[in-house]
C-alpha positions as CSV (number, residue, x, y, z in Angstrom):
1,X,-2.4,28.2,-12.5
2,X,-4.1,25.9,-15.1
3,X,-3.7,22.7,-13.0
4,X,-4.9,24.5,-9.8
5,X,-8.1,25.6,-11.6
6,X,-8.6,22.0,-12.8
7,X,-8.3,20.6,-9.3
8,X,-10.8,23.2,-7.9
9,X,-13.2,22.4,-10.8
10,X,-13.0,18.7,-10.1
11,X,-13.5,19.1,-6.4
12,X,-16.6,21.3,-6.9
13,X,-18.0,18.9,-9.5
14,X,-17.7,15.9,-7.2
15,X,-19.3,17.7,-4.2
16,X,-22.1,19.0,-6.3
17,X,-22.8,15.5,-7.7
18,X,-22.9,14.0,-4.2
19,X,-25.3,16.7,-3.1
20,X,-27.6,15.9,-6.1
21,X,-28.0,12.2,-5.2
22,X,-28.3,12.4,-1.4
23,X,-32.1,12.1,-1.2
24,X,-32.4,9.4,-3.8
25,X,-34.3,6.2,-2.8
26,X,-32.6,2.9,-2.0
27,X,-33.4,-0.8,-2.2
28,X,-32.0,-4.3,-1.3
29,X,-31.1,-7.1,-3.7
30,X,-31.4,-10.7,-2.6
31,X,-31.5,-14.2,-4.1
32,X,-30.1,-17.7,-4.1
33,X,-27.2,-19.2,-6.2
34,X,-27.2,-22.9,-7.0
35,X,-25.5,-25.2,-9.4
36,X,-27.2,-27.2,-12.2
37,X,-28.1,-30.1,-9.8
38,X,-29.8,-27.6,-7.4
39,X,-27.2,-27.7,-4.7
40,X,-26.4,-24.4,-3.0
41,X,-23.1,-22.8,-4.0
42,X,-21.5,-21.6,-0.7
43,X,-19.2,-18.6,-0.7
44,X,-20.0,-17.5,-4.2
45,X,-19.0,-13.9,-4.8
46,X,-21.5,-11.2,-5.9
47,X,-19.7,-8.1,-7.1
48,X,-21.0,-4.7,-8.3
49,X,-18.2,-2.9,-10.2
50,X,-19.9,0.5,-10.2
51,X,-19.9,0.5,-6.4
52,X,-16.8,-1.6,-5.8
53,X,-18.8,-3.6,-3.3
54,X,-20.8,-6.9,-3.1
55,X,-21.3,-9.9,-0.9
56,X,-21.0,-13.7,-0.5
57,X,-23.5,-16.5,-0.3
58,X,-24.2,-18.2,3.0
59,X,-24.5,-21.9,3.8
60,X,-27.9,-22.0,2.0
61,X,-26.5,-20.3,-1.1
62,X,-28.4,-17.1,-0.3
63,X,-27.2,-13.6,-0.5
64,X,-28.5,-10.1,0.4
65,X,-26.9,-6.8,-0.5
66,X,-28.4,-3.8,1.2
67,X,-28.5,0.0,0.5
68,X,-28.5,-0.1,-3.3
69,X,-29.6,2.7,-5.7
70,X,-32.9,2.3,-7.5
71,X,-31.5,2.1,-11.0
72,X,-29.9,-0.3,-13.5
73,X,-26.8,-2.0,-12.2
74,X,-24.4,-4.7,-13.4
75,X,-23.5,-7.6,-11.1
76,X,-20.9,-10.2,-11.6
77,X,-21.4,-13.7,-9.9
78,X,-18.4,-16.0,-9.6
79,X,-17.2,-19.1,-7.8
80,X,-14.2,-21.3,-8.4
81,X,-15.0,-24.0,-11.0
82,X,-18.0,-22.2,-12.4
83,X,-18.5,-19.8,-15.3
84,X,-18.8,-16.2,-14.5
85,X,-22.3,-14.7,-14.8
86,X,-22.6,-11.1,-15.9
87,X,-26.1,-9.7,-15.5
88,X,-27.7,-6.2,-15.8
89,X,-30.6,-5.7,-13.4
90,X,-33.1,-2.9,-13.2
91,X,-33.6,-2.5,-9.4
92,X,-36.7,-0.3,-10.0
93,X,-38.6,-3.5,-11.1
94,X,-36.5,-6.4,-9.7
95,X,-34.9,-6.9,-6.3
96,X,-35.1,-10.7,-5.9
97,X,-33.3,-12.9,-8.4
98,X,-31.8,-16.4,-8.3
99,X,-29.0,-17.7,-10.4
100,X,-27.7,-21.1,-11.6
101,X,-24.0,-21.5,-12.1
102,X,-22.6,-23.7,-14.9
103,X,-19.4,-25.7,-14.3
104,X,-16.4,-24.6,-16.3
105,X,-12.7,-24.5,-16.3
106,X,-12.6,-21.1,-18.1
107,X,-14.6,-17.9,-17.8
108,X,-15.9,-16.9,-21.2
109,X,-17.8,-13.8,-20.2
110,X,-15.1,-11.9,-18.3
111,X,-15.7,-8.2,-18.1
112,X,-12.9,-5.9,-19.2
113,X,-12.6,-2.2,-18.5
114,X,-9.2,-1.3,-19.8
115,X,-9.1,1.3,-22.6
116,X,-12.9,1.6,-22.5
117,X,-15.2,4.4,-21.3
118,X,-17.8,1.8,-20.4
119,X,-17.9,-1.8,-19.1
120,X,-17.7,-4.4,-21.9
121,X,-17.7,-8.1,-22.1
122,X,-14.4,-9.5,-23.4
123,X,-15.9,-11.0,-26.5
124,X,-17.4,-7.7,-27.5
125,X,-14.2,-5.6,-27.5
126,X,-12.6,-5.1,-30.9
127,X,-9.0,-5.0,-29.6
128,X,-7.4,-8.1,-28.2
129,X,-7.2,-8.1,-24.4
130,X,-5.5,-10.6,-22.0
131,X,-6.8,-10.9,-18.5
132,X,-4.4,-12.2,-15.8
133,X,-5.9,-13.3,-12.5
134,X,-4.3,-13.4,-9.1
135,X,-4.0,-17.2,-9.3
136,X,-2.1,-17.0,-12.6
137,X,0.3,-14.3,-11.2
138,X,1.1,-16.4,-8.2
139,X,1.9,-19.4,-10.4
140,X,4.7,-17.5,-12.2
141,X,8.3,-17.8,-10.8
142,X,9.1,-14.1,-11.3
143,X,10.9,-11.4,-9.4
144,X,8.6,-8.5,-10.3
145,X,5.1,-7.8,-11.8
146,X,6.3,-7.1,-15.4
147,X,8.4,-10.3,-15.4
148,X,5.2,-12.2,-14.5
149,X,3.3,-10.7,-17.4
150,X,5.9,-11.4,-20.0
151,X,4.6,-14.9,-20.6
152,X,1.4,-13.5,-22.0
153,X,1.0,-13.7,-25.8
154,X,2.2,-10.5,-27.5
155,X,3.8,-9.2,-24.3
156,X,7.6,-9.2,-23.6
157,X,9.9,-7.2,-21.5
158,X,13.2,-5.3,-21.5
159,X,15.2,-6.1,-18.4
160,X,18.5,-5.1,-17.0
161,X,18.4,-7.1,-13.8
162,X,16.0,-8.9,-11.5
163,X,14.5,-5.7,-10.1
164,X,14.1,-3.7,-13.4
165,X,11.6,-4.8,-16.1
166,X,9.7,-2.8,-18.7
167,X,6.7,-3.9,-20.6
168,X,6.8,-4.3,-24.4
169,X,3.6,-4.9,-26.4
170,X,4.1,-6.2,-29.9
171,X,7.5,-4.7,-30.2
172,X,6.7,-1.3,-28.7
173,X,7.7,-0.2,-25.2
174,X,9.0,2.8,-23.2
175,X,6.6,5.8,-23.8
176,X,4.5,3.8,-26.2
177,X,2.8,1.7,-23.5
178,X,0.7,3.3,-20.8
179,X,0.7,1.6,-17.3
180,X,-2.3,2.4,-15.1
181,X,-2.4,1.7,-11.4
182,X,-5.0,2.9,-8.8
183,X,-6.9,4.4,-11.8
184,X,-3.9,6.7,-12.5
185,X,-1.3,6.3,-15.2
186,X,2.1,5.4,-13.7
187,X,4.7,8.1,-14.4
188,X,8.4,7.5,-13.7
189,X,11.3,7.8,-16.1
190,X,9.9,5.1,-18.3
191,X,11.9,6.4,-21.3
192,X,15.1,4.7,-20.1
193,X,16.5,1.1,-20.1
194,X,17.4,1.3,-16.4
195,X,14.0,2.4,-15.3
196,X,11.3,-0.1,-14.3
197,X,7.7,0.1,-13.1
198,X,7.3,1.2,-9.4
199,X,4.4,-1.1,-8.4
200,X,4.1,-3.6,-5.5
201,X,3.1,-6.8,-7.2
202,X,1.4,-8.0,-4.0
203,X,-1.3,-5.4,-4.2
204,X,-2.3,-6.4,-7.7
205,X,-5.4,-8.6,-7.8
206,X,-6.0,-8.6,-11.6
207,X,-4.3,-7.3,-14.7
208,X,-5.9,-6.3,-18.0
209,X,-3.6,-6.0,-21.0
210,X,-5.0,-4.1,-24.0
211,X,-2.8,-5.1,-27.0
212,X,-3.7,-2.3,-29.4
213,X,-4.1,1.5,-29.6
214,X,-6.0,3.1,-26.7
215,X,-5.4,6.7,-27.5
216,X,-9.1,7.7,-27.2
217,X,-8.9,7.2,-23.4
218,X,-5.2,7.7,-22.7
219,X,-3.8,10.0,-25.3
220,X,-1.0,9.4,-27.8
221,X,1.3,7.5,-25.4
222,X,-1.1,4.5,-25.5
223,X,-0.3,3.8,-29.2
224,X,1.0,0.3,-28.4
225,X,-1.5,-0.5,-25.6
226,X,-2.4,-0.3,-22.0
227,X,-1.6,-2.4,-18.9
228,X,-4.1,-1.8,-16.2
229,X,-3.5,-3.0,-12.7
230,X,-6.5,-3.5,-10.4
231,X,-6.4,-4.0,-6.6
232,X,-8.7,-6.4,-4.8
233,X,-12.4,-5.6,-4.6
234,X,-13.7,-3.9,-1.4
235,X,-14.8,-6.5,1.2
236,X,-18.6,-7.0,1.8
237,X,-20.0,-4.7,4.5
238,X,-19.2,-5.9,8.0
239,X,-16.2,-8.0,7.0
240,X,-12.5,-7.7,8.0
241,X,-9.5,-9.7,6.7
242,X,-5.9,-10.1,7.7
243,X,-3.7,-11.7,5.0
244,X,0.0,-12.7,5.0
245,X,2.0,-14.4,2.3
246,X,5.7,-15.3,1.8
247,X,7.8,-16.2,-1.2
248,X,11.2,-17.8,-1.7
249,X,13.1,-18.5,-4.9
250,X,16.2,-20.6,-5.1
251,X,17.8,-19.1,-8.2
252,X,18.6,-15.7,-6.7
253,X,17.8,-16.4,-3.0
254,X,14.8,-14.1,-3.2
255,X,13.0,-13.7,0.1
256,X,9.7,-11.8,0.2
257,X,6.7,-11.3,2.4
258,X,3.6,-9.2,2.4
259,X,1.0,-8.4,5.1
260,X,-2.5,-6.9,4.4
261,X,-5.3,-5.8,6.6
262,X,-8.6,-4.7,5.0
263,X,-12.1,-4.1,6.2
264,X,-15.6,-2.6,5.5
265,X,-17.7,-1.2,8.4
266,X,-20.8,0.7,7.7
267,X,-19.8,3.0,4.8
268,X,-16.1,3.2,5.7
269,X,-13.6,1.0,3.8
270,X,-9.8,0.6,4.4
271,X,-6.9,-1.5,3.1
272,X,-3.4,-1.4,4.5
273,X,-0.4,-3.4,3.1
274,X,3.3,-3.6,3.7
275,X,5.6,-5.7,1.5
276,X,9.3,-6.4,1.5
277,X,11.6,-8.2,-0.8
278,X,15.4,-8.9,-1.3
279,X,17.5,-11.0,-3.6
280,X,21.2,-11.6,-4.3
281,X,22.7,-12.1,-7.8
282,X,20.8,-14.5,-10.1
283,X,22.5,-17.3,-12.0
284,X,22.1,-18.7,-15.5
285,X,23.7,-21.6,-17.4
286,X,26.2,-19.5,-19.3
287,X,27.5,-17.0,-16.7
288,X,26.7,-18.7,-13.4
289,X,26.1,-15.9,-11.0
290,X,25.7,-12.5,-12.6
291,X,27.5,-9.8,-10.6
292,X,25.4,-7.0,-9.1
293,X,22.1,-8.3,-10.3
294,X,20.6,-8.4,-6.8
295,X,18.1,-5.9,-5.4
296,X,16.0,-4.9,-2.4
297,X,12.4,-3.6,-2.4
298,X,9.8,-2.4,0.1
299,X,6.4,-0.9,-0.3
300,X,3.7,0.6,1.9
301,X,0.2,1.1,0.4
302,X,-3.1,2.2,2.0
303,X,-6.7,2.9,1.0
304,X,-9.3,4.8,3.0
305,X,-12.7,5.8,1.7
306,X,-16.4,5.6,1.6
307,X,-18.5,3.1,-0.3
308,X,-22.3,3.6,-0.3
309,X,-25.4,3.3,-2.5
310,X,-24.5,6.5,-4.4
311,X,-21.1,5.2,-5.4
312,X,-17.7,5.5,-3.8
313,X,-14.9,7.9,-3.0
314,X,-11.5,6.3,-2.2
315,X,-8.2,7.9,-1.3
316,X,-5.1,5.7,-2.0
317,X,-1.6,6.5,-0.8
318,X,1.5,4.5,-1.6
319,X,5.3,4.6,-1.1
320,X,7.6,2.3,-3.1
321,X,11.4,2.0,-2.7
322,X,13.7,0.0,-4.8
323,X,17.5,-0.4,-4.6
324,X,18.6,-2.4,-7.7
325,X,22.2,-3.1,-8.8
326,X,23.2,-2.1,-12.3
327,X,24.6,-4.9,-14.3
328,X,27.6,-3.7,-16.3
329,X,29.1,-7.1,-17.2
330,X,32.8,-6.1,-17.0
331,X,35.0,-9.2,-17.1
332,X,38.6,-10.1,-16.7
333,X,40.2,-10.6,-20.1
334,X,42.2,-13.7,-19.0
335,X,39.7,-15.7,-16.9
336,X,36.4,-14.3,-18.2
337,X,35.2,-13.8,-14.6
338,X,33.2,-10.8,-13.5
339,X,35.0,-7.7,-12.2
340,X,33.9,-5.4,-9.4
341,X,35.0,-1.8,-8.7
342,X,37.4,-1.4,-5.8
343,X,39.6,1.2,-4.1
344,X,43.3,0.3,-4.8
345,X,46.1,0.6,-2.2
346,X,47.1,4.0,-3.7
347,X,43.6,5.4,-3.1
348,X,42.5,5.3,-6.7
349,X,39.6,3.4,-8.3
350,X,40.3,0.1,-9.9
351,X,38.9,-3.4,-10.4
352,X,39.2,-6.8,-8.9
353,X,37.6,-10.3,-9.4
354,X,34.2,-10.7,-7.8
355,X,34.2,-13.3,-5.1
356,X,31.5,-15.9,-4.2
357,X,30.5,-13.8,-1.2
358,X,29.8,-10.8,-3.6
359,X,27.4,-13.0,-5.6
360,X,25.4,-14.2,-2.5
361,X,25.4,-11.0,-0.6
362,X,22.1,-9.1,-0.1
363,X,23.9,-5.8,0.3
364,X,24.0,-3.5,-2.7
365,X,27.2,-3.4,-4.8
366,X,28.5,-0.6,-7.1
367,X,27.0,0.8,-9.2
368,X,23.4,0.9,-8.0
369,X,20.2,3.0,-8.0
370,X,17.9,4.4,-5.3
371,X,14.4,4.7,-6.6
372,X,11.5,6.2,-4.5
373,X,8.0,6.7,-5.8
374,X,5.3,8.5,-3.9
375,X,1.7,8.5,-5.0
376,X,-1.7,9.9,-3.9
377,X,-4.8,8.9,-5.9
378,X,-8.4,10.1,-5.3
379,X,-10.9,7.9,-7.2
380,X,-14.6,8.7,-7.3
381,X,-17.7,7.2,-9.0
382,X,-21.0,8.8,-8.4
383,X,-24.3,7.3,-9.8
384,X,-26.5,10.0,-11.4
385,X,-29.8,8.5,-12.5
386,X,-28.9,5.6,-14.8
387,X,-25.6,7.3,-15.7
388,X,-22.4,7.7,-13.7
389,X,-19.8,10.3,-13.2
390,X,-16.2,9.1,-12.7
391,X,-13.5,11.5,-11.5
392,X,-9.9,10.7,-10.7
393,X,-7.1,13.0,-9.4
394,X,-3.6,11.8,-8.8
395,X,-0.2,13.2,-7.7
396,X,3.1,11.3,-8.1
397,X,6.7,12.1,-7.2
398,X,9.4,9.9,-8.6
399,X,13.0,10.2,-7.3
400,X,15.8,8.3,-9.0
401,X,19.4,8.5,-7.9
402,X,22.4,6.6,-9.5
403,X,25.6,5.9,-7.5
404,X,28.7,4.8,-9.3
405,X,31.7,6.4,-7.6
406,X,33.5,3.8,-5.4
407,X,35.7,6.5,-4.0
408,X,32.6,8.4,-2.7
409,X,29.8,5.8,-2.5
410,X,27.3,8.3,-1.0
411,X,27.6,10.8,-3.8
412,X,25.0,10.4,-6.5
413,X,25.8,11.2,-10.1
414,X,22.4,11.2,-11.7
415,X,19.3,12.4,-9.7
416,X,16.0,12.8,-11.5
417,X,13.0,14.2,-9.7
418,X,9.6,14.0,-11.6
419,X,6.4,15.6,-10.3
420,X,3.2,14.6,-12.0
421,X,-0.5,15.6,-11.6
422,X,-3.0,13.4,-13.4
423,X,-6.7,14.2,-13.8
424,X,-9.6,12.4,-15.5
425,X,-13.3,13.2,-15.5
426,X,-15.8,11.4,-17.7
427,X,-19.6,10.8,-17.7
428,X,-21.3,7.6,-18.9
429,X,-24.7,8.5,-20.2
430,X,-27.7,6.1,-19.6
431,X,-28.2,3.6,-22.5
432,X,-30.5,5.1,-25.1
433,X,-32.0,2.8,-27.7
434,X,-29.0,0.4,-27.5
435,X,-26.5,3.2,-27.7
436,X,-23.8,3.6,-25.0
437,X,-22.1,7.0,-24.9
438,X,-19.3,8.5,-22.7
439,X,-17.8,11.9,-22.8
440,X,-14.8,13.1,-20.8
441,X,-11.6,15.1,-20.4
442,X,-8.2,14.0,-19.0
443,X,-4.5,14.9,-19.1
444,X,-1.6,15.7,-16.9
445,X,1.0,18.2,-15.7
446,X,4.6,17.3,-15.3
447,X,7.7,19.0,-14.0
448,X,11.0,17.1,-14.4
449,X,14.1,18.3,-12.5
450,X,17.8,17.4,-12.6
451,X,19.4,17.5,-9.2
452,X,22.6,15.5,-9.8
453,X,26.1,16.4,-10.9
454,X,25.6,14.6,-14.2
455,X,23.0,15.5,-16.9
456,X,21.5,12.9,-19.2
457,X,18.2,14.6,-20.3
458,X,17.2,18.2,-20.0
459,X,14.7,19.5,-17.4
460,X,11.2,20.1,-18.8
461,X,7.6,21.1,-18.0
462,X,4.6,19.6,-19.7
463,X,0.9,20.3,-19.7
464,X,-1.6,18.4,-21.8
465,X,-5.4,18.2,-21.8
466,X,-7.7,16.0,-24.0
467,X,-11.4,15.8,-24.6
468,X,-13.0,12.7,-25.9
469,X,-16.3,11.0,-26.8
470,X,-16.7,7.3,-27.1
471,X,-19.8,5.4,-28.4
472,X,-20.8,1.8,-28.6
473,X,-23.8,0.1,-30.3
474,X,-24.7,-3.6,-30.5
475,X,-26.8,-4.7,-33.5
476,X,-27.5,-8.5,-33.2
477,X,-24.1,-10.2,-33.2
478,X,-22.4,-7.1,-34.5
479,X,-20.6,-4.8,-32.0
480,X,-19.6,-1.3,-33.2
481,X,-17.5,1.1,-31.2
482,X,-15.6,4.3,-32.0
483,X,-15.0,7.8,-30.9
484,X,-13.3,11.2,-31.3
485,X,-10.5,12.9,-29.3
486,X,-8.9,16.3,-29.4
487,X,-5.7,17.2,-27.5
């Protein structure tokens, strides 16, 4: 009953907020972007985070973004090889502005949002944050998204095979690290070694890793930090894009591809992606091929929503399926070679030496898991005066089955089913005399079920709710931030 009332309250609040702003005035923003020599910068990106929209410069370096609210907004201007520009503009007094980009190999004013109730420049956040871009992710020879992040300072992983990796921040992992995707904290069975993160790495455009406590925004589970995954920004109005990419790795014969179709027409936005991946056993210098370390993965994600001058309302749906082998490492005592479970001639279960074809097969071996993760996330940001109301509602269902009986390969032993409802509502007040203030409430409801014939952990229900207030003040070169939370 409690979670139903919260959902109804959230829905009424969003509809009321949209009604309040429907008659507000609108304006256009235009300008020209050049480099230090005065040459036009073609294809530079102008992005407005609060609206998740923006535009690109034309052949003359000019841009124009229509249908904007008459209020203070923040824009980010970027182009390859130039420093990122972050600027706050009051559209009630300015709607034409030019910019000069400085050449640079690094971006020193990157904006970070993770663990913060308001946007902040990276240099003004007290906790250390790593920002990983798409280009950096694609340069990593990894088999999953957490594997790619494990090269970042202070970040490592716990892995039990190519398809299963868990993040560890400064020695803490499992339920001490919160993973956020589509604005919703990812909830599977992250307490266990054999349980990875159910996210399609191809939909990730940017990652922010907060290496320090973030309990003000995310509750006690974020005592080690937060890993926040962001999808690609919404395309400029009138644009459509079809993308395809493929990946092959020699070590484990990994073959992967992903196809994405996105667009923005009038106020409607959409983004649809399908990804597939498979790999046989990996090999290392000590063991050679490691039996049953292969996996297969496929994912379908979609976004449909509205982006307009008053903000945005986006509905995201995703389905993720992973079939990883479970590496047990059983070996023959005489030869040291890997053993595999088999059915003996007398009809009983036994073991035999794994063959070369077992190592290079893309079919799953015994034992293995079937993991399915379904998620629906509704993200809203509504501009109210010079403040903004953000509301997120999510539902996830995680299904995890483990098969280890060679005599009955279709009979699962463990079967966990986890249902989770997440909610988050917070309001960022307009800046008052240099003070930034945000207030909000968030939490989740969970119901965990055991549907297998073996029992590892008990079933449970969980409901939590937390209210918080976060404040930030800049005095010269000194940045002060803090807050209070009650759960």
